[in-house]
Amino acid sequence: MGFPQHRPRRTRQSDAWRRLVRETRLTPEALVYPLFVVPGRAVRHAVESMPGIFQLSVDEAVKDAKAVAAAGVPAVLLFAAPAHKDGKATSATDPKGLAAQAIAAIKEACPDLILWADVCLCGATDHGHCGHVLAGGAIDNDSSIKTLAEVALNYARAGADAVAPSDMMDGRVAAIRARLDEAGLTSTPIVSYAAKFASSFYGPFREAAESAPAFGDRLSYQMDPANAREALREVLLDVEEGADLVMVKPAGPYLDVIRQVRDAVSVPVVAYQVSGEFSLIKAAAARGWIDERAAALETLTGIRRAGADLIISYFAPEVARWLRA
Ligand code: PBG
């Protein structure tokens, strides 16, 4: 039976009806906000390619963490861009390093705000790659995961509520889990960037995190954007290795991957609406070509509809305010 018995518009006739039959709900509880920390005091340096996003010294990051929590965003993801960079990522394993300081300060000021610490080598290495680089330029997977485990341990000891490895080395989740457990940190969850694609949409972030590779690219560790089956394999391996949450990144161009991952695993699925996805909307809105608020809400709703339980987004505090207004 079709028309005229069936009129799908009946339940779209008013805002009250549309709210009642809405299938996907975007709530502030589902959002995670990235924070970028740099050395110094009273530093609030605008990231040009990401309007409204700043590189913050620890004292300023504490202020923003408080504001984000007050807006109703339950969690932040912390990135550090330390001044000292070397071949060994010393700043990231240093208990007095920038990331460790920021973690401790934010947790002290906002004990109820969940803090995830991004674990990678790219922000602390002079070459800007996510793993150790061998003579000749190849990435040394197995020594990298040892260092990544030390970085994770450092951040967990500093008070991070979870560690989030974003390097895409093989075996890092198991290495991190073993190192944390050995040190007695059995309760620190691992949020794995499980299916992280080699994306052009990370461009603006590399300015914010000062993490662009000095040579070459990330194609030997991040995934080929064409591969969904391989993404599922990566996710299942990470779950097997002990990942407590898994992530798909970027989000918008990979909605099919989010859906397949959601259907395949029972752990929470996180999607990262990355810097380029944010900047595209900001840039078009600045020219009056798109309605920023409507576009941000639509993309985030789409990511939730695809199956993401949680979304990391640079829009998080604004969206939380819009949703509560
Ligand atoms: C680095 C890292 C990147 C992002 C998160 N962690 C960039 C990269 O891999 O080059 C991207 C985040 C964004 O674009 O918003 N390990």
Short mmCIF file of C-alpha atoms in Angstrom, two decimals, residues 66 71 89 154:
data_model
loop_
_atom_site.label_atom_id
_atom_site.label_comp_id
_atom_site.label_asym_id
_atom_site.label_seq_id
_atom_site.Cartn_x
_atom_site.Cartn_y
_atom_site.Cartn_z
CA LYS A 66 37.14 24.96 33.38
CA ALA A 71 29.63 24.35 29.16
CA ALA A 89 60.84 12.13 22.11
CA ASN A 154 54.24 8.96 31.96
#
